[in-house]
Coordinates of C-alpha atoms in Angstrom, one line a residue:
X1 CA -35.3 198.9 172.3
X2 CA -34.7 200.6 168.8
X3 CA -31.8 202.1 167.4
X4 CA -31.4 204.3 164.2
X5 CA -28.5 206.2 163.0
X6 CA -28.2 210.0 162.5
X7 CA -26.9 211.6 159.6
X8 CA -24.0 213.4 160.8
X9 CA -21.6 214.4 157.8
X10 CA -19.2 210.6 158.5
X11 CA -19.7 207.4 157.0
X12 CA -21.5 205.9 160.1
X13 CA -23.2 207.8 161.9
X14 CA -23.7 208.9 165.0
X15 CA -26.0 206.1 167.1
X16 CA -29.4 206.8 168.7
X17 CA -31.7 205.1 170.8
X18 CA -35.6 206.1 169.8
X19 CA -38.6 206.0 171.8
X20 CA -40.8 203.0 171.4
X21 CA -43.2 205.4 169.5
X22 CA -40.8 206.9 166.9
X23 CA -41.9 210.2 168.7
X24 CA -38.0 211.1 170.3
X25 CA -34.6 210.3 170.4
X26 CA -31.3 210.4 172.3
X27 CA -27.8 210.3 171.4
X28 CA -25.8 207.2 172.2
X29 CA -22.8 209.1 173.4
X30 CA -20.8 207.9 176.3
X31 CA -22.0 204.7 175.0
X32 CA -21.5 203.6 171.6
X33 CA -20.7 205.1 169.1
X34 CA -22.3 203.7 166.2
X35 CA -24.1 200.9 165.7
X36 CA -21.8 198.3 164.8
X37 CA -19.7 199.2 167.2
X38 CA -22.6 198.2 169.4
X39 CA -22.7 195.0 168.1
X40 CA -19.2 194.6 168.7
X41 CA -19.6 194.5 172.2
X42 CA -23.3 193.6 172.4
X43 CA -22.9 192.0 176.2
X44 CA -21.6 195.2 177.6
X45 CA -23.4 197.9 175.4
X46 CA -26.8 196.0 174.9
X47 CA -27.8 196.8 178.7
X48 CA -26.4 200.4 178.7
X49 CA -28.1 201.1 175.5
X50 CA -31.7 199.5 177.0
X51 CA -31.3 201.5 180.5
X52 CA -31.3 205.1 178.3
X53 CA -34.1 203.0 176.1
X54 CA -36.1 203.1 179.6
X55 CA -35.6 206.2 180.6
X56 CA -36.3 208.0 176.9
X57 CA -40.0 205.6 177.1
X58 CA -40.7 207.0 180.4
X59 CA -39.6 210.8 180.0
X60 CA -36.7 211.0 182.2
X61 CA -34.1 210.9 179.6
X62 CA -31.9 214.0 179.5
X63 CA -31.4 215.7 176.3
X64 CA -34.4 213.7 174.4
X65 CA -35.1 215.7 171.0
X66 CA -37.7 215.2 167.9
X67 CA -36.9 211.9 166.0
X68 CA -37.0 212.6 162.2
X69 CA -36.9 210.1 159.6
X70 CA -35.1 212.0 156.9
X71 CA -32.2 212.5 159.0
X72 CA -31.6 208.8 159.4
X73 CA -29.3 206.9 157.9
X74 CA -29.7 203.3 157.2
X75 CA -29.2 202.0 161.0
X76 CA -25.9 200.1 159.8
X77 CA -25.0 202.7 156.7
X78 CA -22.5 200.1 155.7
X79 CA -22.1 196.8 156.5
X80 CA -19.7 193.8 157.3
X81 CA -22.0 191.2 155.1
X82 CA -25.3 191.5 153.2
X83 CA -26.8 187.8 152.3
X84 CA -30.3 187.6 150.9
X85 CA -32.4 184.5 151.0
X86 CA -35.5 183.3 149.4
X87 CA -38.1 182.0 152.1
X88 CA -41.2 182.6 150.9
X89 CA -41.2 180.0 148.5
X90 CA -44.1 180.9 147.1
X91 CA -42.6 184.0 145.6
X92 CA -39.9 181.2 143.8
X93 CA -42.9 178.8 142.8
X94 CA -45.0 181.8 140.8
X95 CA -41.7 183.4 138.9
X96 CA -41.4 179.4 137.9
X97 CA -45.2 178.5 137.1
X98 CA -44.8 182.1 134.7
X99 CA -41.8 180.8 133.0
X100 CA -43.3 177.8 132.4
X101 CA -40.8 176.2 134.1
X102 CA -40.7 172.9 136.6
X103 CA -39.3 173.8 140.4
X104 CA -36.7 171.9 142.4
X105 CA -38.1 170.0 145.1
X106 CA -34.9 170.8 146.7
X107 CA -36.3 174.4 146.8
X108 CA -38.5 173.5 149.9
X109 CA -35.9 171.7 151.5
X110 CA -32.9 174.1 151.2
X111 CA -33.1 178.1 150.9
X112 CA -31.8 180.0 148.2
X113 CA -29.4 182.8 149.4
X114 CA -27.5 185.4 147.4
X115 CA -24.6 187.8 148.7
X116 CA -25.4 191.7 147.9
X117 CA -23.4 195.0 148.1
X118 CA -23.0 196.0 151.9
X119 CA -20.7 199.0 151.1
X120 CA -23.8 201.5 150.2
X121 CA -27.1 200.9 152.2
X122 CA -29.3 203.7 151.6
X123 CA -31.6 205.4 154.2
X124 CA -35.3 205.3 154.5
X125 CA -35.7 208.6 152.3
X126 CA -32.6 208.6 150.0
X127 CA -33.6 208.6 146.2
X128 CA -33.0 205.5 144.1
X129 CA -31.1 207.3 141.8
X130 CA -30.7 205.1 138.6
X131 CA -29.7 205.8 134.9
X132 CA -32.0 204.1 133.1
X133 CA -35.9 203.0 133.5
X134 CA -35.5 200.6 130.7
X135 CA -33.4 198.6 133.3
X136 CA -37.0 197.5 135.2
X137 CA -36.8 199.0 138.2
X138 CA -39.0 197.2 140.8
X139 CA -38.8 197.3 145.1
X140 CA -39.1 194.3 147.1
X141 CA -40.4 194.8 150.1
X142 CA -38.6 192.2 153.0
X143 CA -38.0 191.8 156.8
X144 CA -34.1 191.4 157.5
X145 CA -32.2 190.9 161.0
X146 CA -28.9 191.6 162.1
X147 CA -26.3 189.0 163.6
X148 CA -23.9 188.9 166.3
X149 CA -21.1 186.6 166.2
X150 CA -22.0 183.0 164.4
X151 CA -19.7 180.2 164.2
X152 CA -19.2 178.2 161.3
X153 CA -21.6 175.5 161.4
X154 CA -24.2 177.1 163.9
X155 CA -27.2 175.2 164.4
X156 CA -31.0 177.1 164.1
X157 CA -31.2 176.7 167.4
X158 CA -27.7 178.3 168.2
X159 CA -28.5 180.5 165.8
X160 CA -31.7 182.2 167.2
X161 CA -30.0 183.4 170.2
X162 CA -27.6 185.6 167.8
X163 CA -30.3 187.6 166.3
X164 CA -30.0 191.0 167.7
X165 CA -32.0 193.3 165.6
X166 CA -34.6 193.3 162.9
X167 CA -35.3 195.9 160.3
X168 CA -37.0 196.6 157.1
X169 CA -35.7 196.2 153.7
X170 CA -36.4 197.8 149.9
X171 CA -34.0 195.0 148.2
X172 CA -34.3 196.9 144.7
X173 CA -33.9 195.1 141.6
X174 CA -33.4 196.3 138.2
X175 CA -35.3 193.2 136.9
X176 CA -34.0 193.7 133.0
X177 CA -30.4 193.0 134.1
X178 CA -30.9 189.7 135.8
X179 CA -31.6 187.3 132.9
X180 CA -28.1 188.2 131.1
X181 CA -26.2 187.8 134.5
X182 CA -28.0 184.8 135.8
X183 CA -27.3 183.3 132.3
X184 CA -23.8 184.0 132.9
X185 CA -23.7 181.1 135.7
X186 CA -22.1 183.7 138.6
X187 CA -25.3 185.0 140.4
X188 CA -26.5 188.8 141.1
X189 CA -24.1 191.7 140.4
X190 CA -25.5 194.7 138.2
X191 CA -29.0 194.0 138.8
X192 CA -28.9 194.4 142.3
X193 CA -28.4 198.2 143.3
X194 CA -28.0 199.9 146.6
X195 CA -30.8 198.3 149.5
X196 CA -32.6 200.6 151.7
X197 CA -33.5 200.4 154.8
X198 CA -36.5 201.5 157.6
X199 CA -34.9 204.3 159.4
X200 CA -35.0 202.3 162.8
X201 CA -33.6 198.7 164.1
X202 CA -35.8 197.1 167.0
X203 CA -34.1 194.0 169.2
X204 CA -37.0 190.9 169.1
X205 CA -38.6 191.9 172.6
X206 CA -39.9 195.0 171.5
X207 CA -42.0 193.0 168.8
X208 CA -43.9 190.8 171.2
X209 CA -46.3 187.7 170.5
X210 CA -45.3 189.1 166.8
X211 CA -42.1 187.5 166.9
X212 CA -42.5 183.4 167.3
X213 CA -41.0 180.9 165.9
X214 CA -37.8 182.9 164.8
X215 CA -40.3 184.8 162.4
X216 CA -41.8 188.2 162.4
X217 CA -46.0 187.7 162.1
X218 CA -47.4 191.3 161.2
X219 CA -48.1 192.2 158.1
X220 CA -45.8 194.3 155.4
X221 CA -47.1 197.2 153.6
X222 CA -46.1 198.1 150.0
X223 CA -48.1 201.5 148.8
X224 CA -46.9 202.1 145.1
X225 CA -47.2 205.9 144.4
X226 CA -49.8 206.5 147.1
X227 CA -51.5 202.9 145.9
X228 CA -51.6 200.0 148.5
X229 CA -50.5 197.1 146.6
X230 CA -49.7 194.8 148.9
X231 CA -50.3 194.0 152.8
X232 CA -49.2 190.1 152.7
X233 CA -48.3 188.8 156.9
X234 CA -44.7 188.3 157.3
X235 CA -45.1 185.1 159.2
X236 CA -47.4 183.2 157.1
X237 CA -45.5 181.1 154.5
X238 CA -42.5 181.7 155.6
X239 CA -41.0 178.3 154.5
X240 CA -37.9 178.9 156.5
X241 CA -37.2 180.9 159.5
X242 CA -34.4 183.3 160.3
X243 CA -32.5 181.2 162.2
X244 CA -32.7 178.0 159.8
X245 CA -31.5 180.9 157.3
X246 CA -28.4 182.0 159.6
X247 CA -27.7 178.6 159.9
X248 CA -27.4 178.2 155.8
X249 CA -25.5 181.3 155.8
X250 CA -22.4 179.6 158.2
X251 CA -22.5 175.7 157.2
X252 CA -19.3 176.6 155.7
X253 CA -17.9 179.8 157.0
X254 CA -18.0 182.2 160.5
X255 CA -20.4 184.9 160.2
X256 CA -19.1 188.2 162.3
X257 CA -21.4 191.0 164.3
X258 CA -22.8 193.5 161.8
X259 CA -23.9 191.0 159.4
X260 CA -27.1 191.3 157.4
X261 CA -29.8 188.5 156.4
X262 CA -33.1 189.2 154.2
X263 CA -35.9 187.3 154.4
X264 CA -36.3 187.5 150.2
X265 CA -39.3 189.4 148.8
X266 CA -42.8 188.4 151.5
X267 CA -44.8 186.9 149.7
X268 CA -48.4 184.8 150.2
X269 CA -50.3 182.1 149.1
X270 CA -53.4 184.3 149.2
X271 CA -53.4 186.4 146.3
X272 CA -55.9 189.2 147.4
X273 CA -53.2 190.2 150.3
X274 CA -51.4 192.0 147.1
X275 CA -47.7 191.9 146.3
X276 CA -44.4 192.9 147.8
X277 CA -42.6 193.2 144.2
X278 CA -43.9 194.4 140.7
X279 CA -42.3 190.9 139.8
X280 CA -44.6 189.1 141.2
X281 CA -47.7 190.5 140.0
X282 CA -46.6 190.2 136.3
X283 CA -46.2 186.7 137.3
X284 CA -49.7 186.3 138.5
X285 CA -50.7 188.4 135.4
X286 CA -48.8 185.8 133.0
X287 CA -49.8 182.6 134.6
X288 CA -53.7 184.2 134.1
X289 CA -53.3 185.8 131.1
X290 CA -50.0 184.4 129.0
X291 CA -48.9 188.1 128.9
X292 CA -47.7 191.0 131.8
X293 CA -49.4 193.8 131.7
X294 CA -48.2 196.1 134.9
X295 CA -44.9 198.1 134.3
X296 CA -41.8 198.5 136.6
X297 CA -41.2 201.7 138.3
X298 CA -40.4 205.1 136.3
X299 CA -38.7 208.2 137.5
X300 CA -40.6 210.2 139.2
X301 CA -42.6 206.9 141.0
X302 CA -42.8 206.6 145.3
X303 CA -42.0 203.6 147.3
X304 CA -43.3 203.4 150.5
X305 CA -42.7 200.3 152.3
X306 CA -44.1 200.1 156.4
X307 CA -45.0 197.5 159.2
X308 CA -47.4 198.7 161.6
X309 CA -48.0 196.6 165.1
X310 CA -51.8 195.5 166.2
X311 CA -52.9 198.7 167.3
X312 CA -51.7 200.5 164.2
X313 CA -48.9 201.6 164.7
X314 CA -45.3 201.8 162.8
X315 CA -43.0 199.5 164.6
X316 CA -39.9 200.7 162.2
X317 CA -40.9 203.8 160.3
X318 CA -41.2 203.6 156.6
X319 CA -39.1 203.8 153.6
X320 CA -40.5 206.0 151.4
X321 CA -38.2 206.6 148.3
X322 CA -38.5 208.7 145.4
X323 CA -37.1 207.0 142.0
X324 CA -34.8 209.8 140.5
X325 CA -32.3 209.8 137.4
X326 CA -29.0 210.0 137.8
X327 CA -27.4 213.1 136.6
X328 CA -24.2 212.5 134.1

């Protein structure tokens, strides 16, 4: 099934099931509220929420009505936990090879993982509203999934059956902040803004043969005002899965329903699929060239970030951001 979450004038939401085509939608009520109180009670609300999922797919639904993006909220507008990883390696290995700098074999052994803001997700058409361009503003373009309860110390294989949902992410990055904080020894803080998300969350059997191997195999579509950048496959060098991820995320702590975990910024071997942050090709541009040429994001610039299935069509609905100045 899919779930988004309407804009209704609260914090979070109001919950609604959407139709497998992003065509209509239905109000959760009598059900759940919102989403994470969903998750809260996943055995019980799971099936309710999948019977009205049946009937909205097959036209029977009762009060069905246009599904519209813009209205959406993130599809958890706030959140209990927000943990990033870094599993396309590959990504890691070219921001070192530009910098000139040797990479920990460690790297492939054990993902890197940083906790973000969960207070102030933004929705898939919300403007990145940012002071200043000088910051580098870049997108990164990722595949995320939500959690049910984990214990501390939860194996992958434990760890697989926990995944509920899966979503889209824009994991923006003002990329001229990092070097001063990461100097500072204490990780992201500054640097790492509000994350957006696709306006719709889909549970793993909606995705198919796409989802194997606790990893999502379609690929992810960056187009940069207008300009398709980037199309790299989700599932292909994907060093470590979700669940090996969730499993690094509890080695030393529980991990409670409504929590987030990012893939890190998809990213291929294969050069010619494009790129999923402006990062990366300046990377590619310096390893070539000794020098980056392409330039972050300026006011005024589009994001729009989409997975589409094997017939074409959008499996989450896009984020597609404006980047806006903040007004003082």
């Amino acid at each position: 099934m899919k779930l988004a979450t309407l804009k209704d004038g609260s914090r979070d939401g109001q919950l609604l099931v959407v139709a497998r085509d992003l065509k209509t939608a239905h109000v959760a009520d009598g059900i759940a509220p919102t989403l994470q109180a969903a998750l809260d009670d996943w055995a019980f609300i799971a099936p309710q929420l999948n019977d009205l999922s049946l009937l909205l797919n097959e036209g029977r639904a009762r009060r069905p009505f246009d599904f519209e993006p813009d209205k959406c909220m993130a599809p958890l507008p706030r959140a209990y936990q927000w943990a990033d990883g870094s599993a396309y390696v590959n990504h890691v290995e070219l921001v070192r090879r530009a910098r000139k700098a040797e990479m920990p074999a460690s790297f492939w052994e054990d993902p890197l993982m940083y906790q973000g803001g969960s207070d102030d997700f933004l929705g898939p058409m919300d403007d990145i509203v940012l002071a200043h361009e000088e910051w580098g503003i870049d997108f990164e373009a990722e595949v995320a999934v939500i959690t049910g309860d984990l214990r501390m110390g939860t194996t992958p294989d434990q760890a697989h059956g926990q995944i509920r949902l899966l979503a889209l992410v824009n994991d923006v990055s003002l990329r001229n902040l990092i070097p001063e904080e990461l100097a500072k020894g204490f990780g992201f803080l500054q640097s790492k803004p509000a994350t957006s998300f696709a306006p719709v969350a889909v549970t793993p059997d909606e995705l198919g043969e796409a989802w194997r191997g606790g990893k999502l195999h379609l690929p992810l579509r960056s187009l940069w005002n207008g300009k398709l950048v980037g199309q790299p496959d989700a599932g292909t060098d994907m060093v470590f899965n979700f669940p090996q991820l969730l499993a690094h995320l509890c080695k030393s702590r529980n991990v409670r329903a409504g929590s987030i975990v990012g893939s890190g910024t998809v990213s291929n071997k294969d050069a010619s699929k494009g790129y999923s942050c402006i990062a990366e090709k300046r990377c590619l541009e310096m390893i070539a060239d000794g020098a980056a040429t392409t330039e972050f994001m300026r006011f005024g610039d589009t994001i729009r970030i989409e997975m589409l299935d094997e017939k074409g069509k959008s499996v989450f609905g896009a984020i597609d951001q404006t980047v806006k100045k903040a007004e003082r």
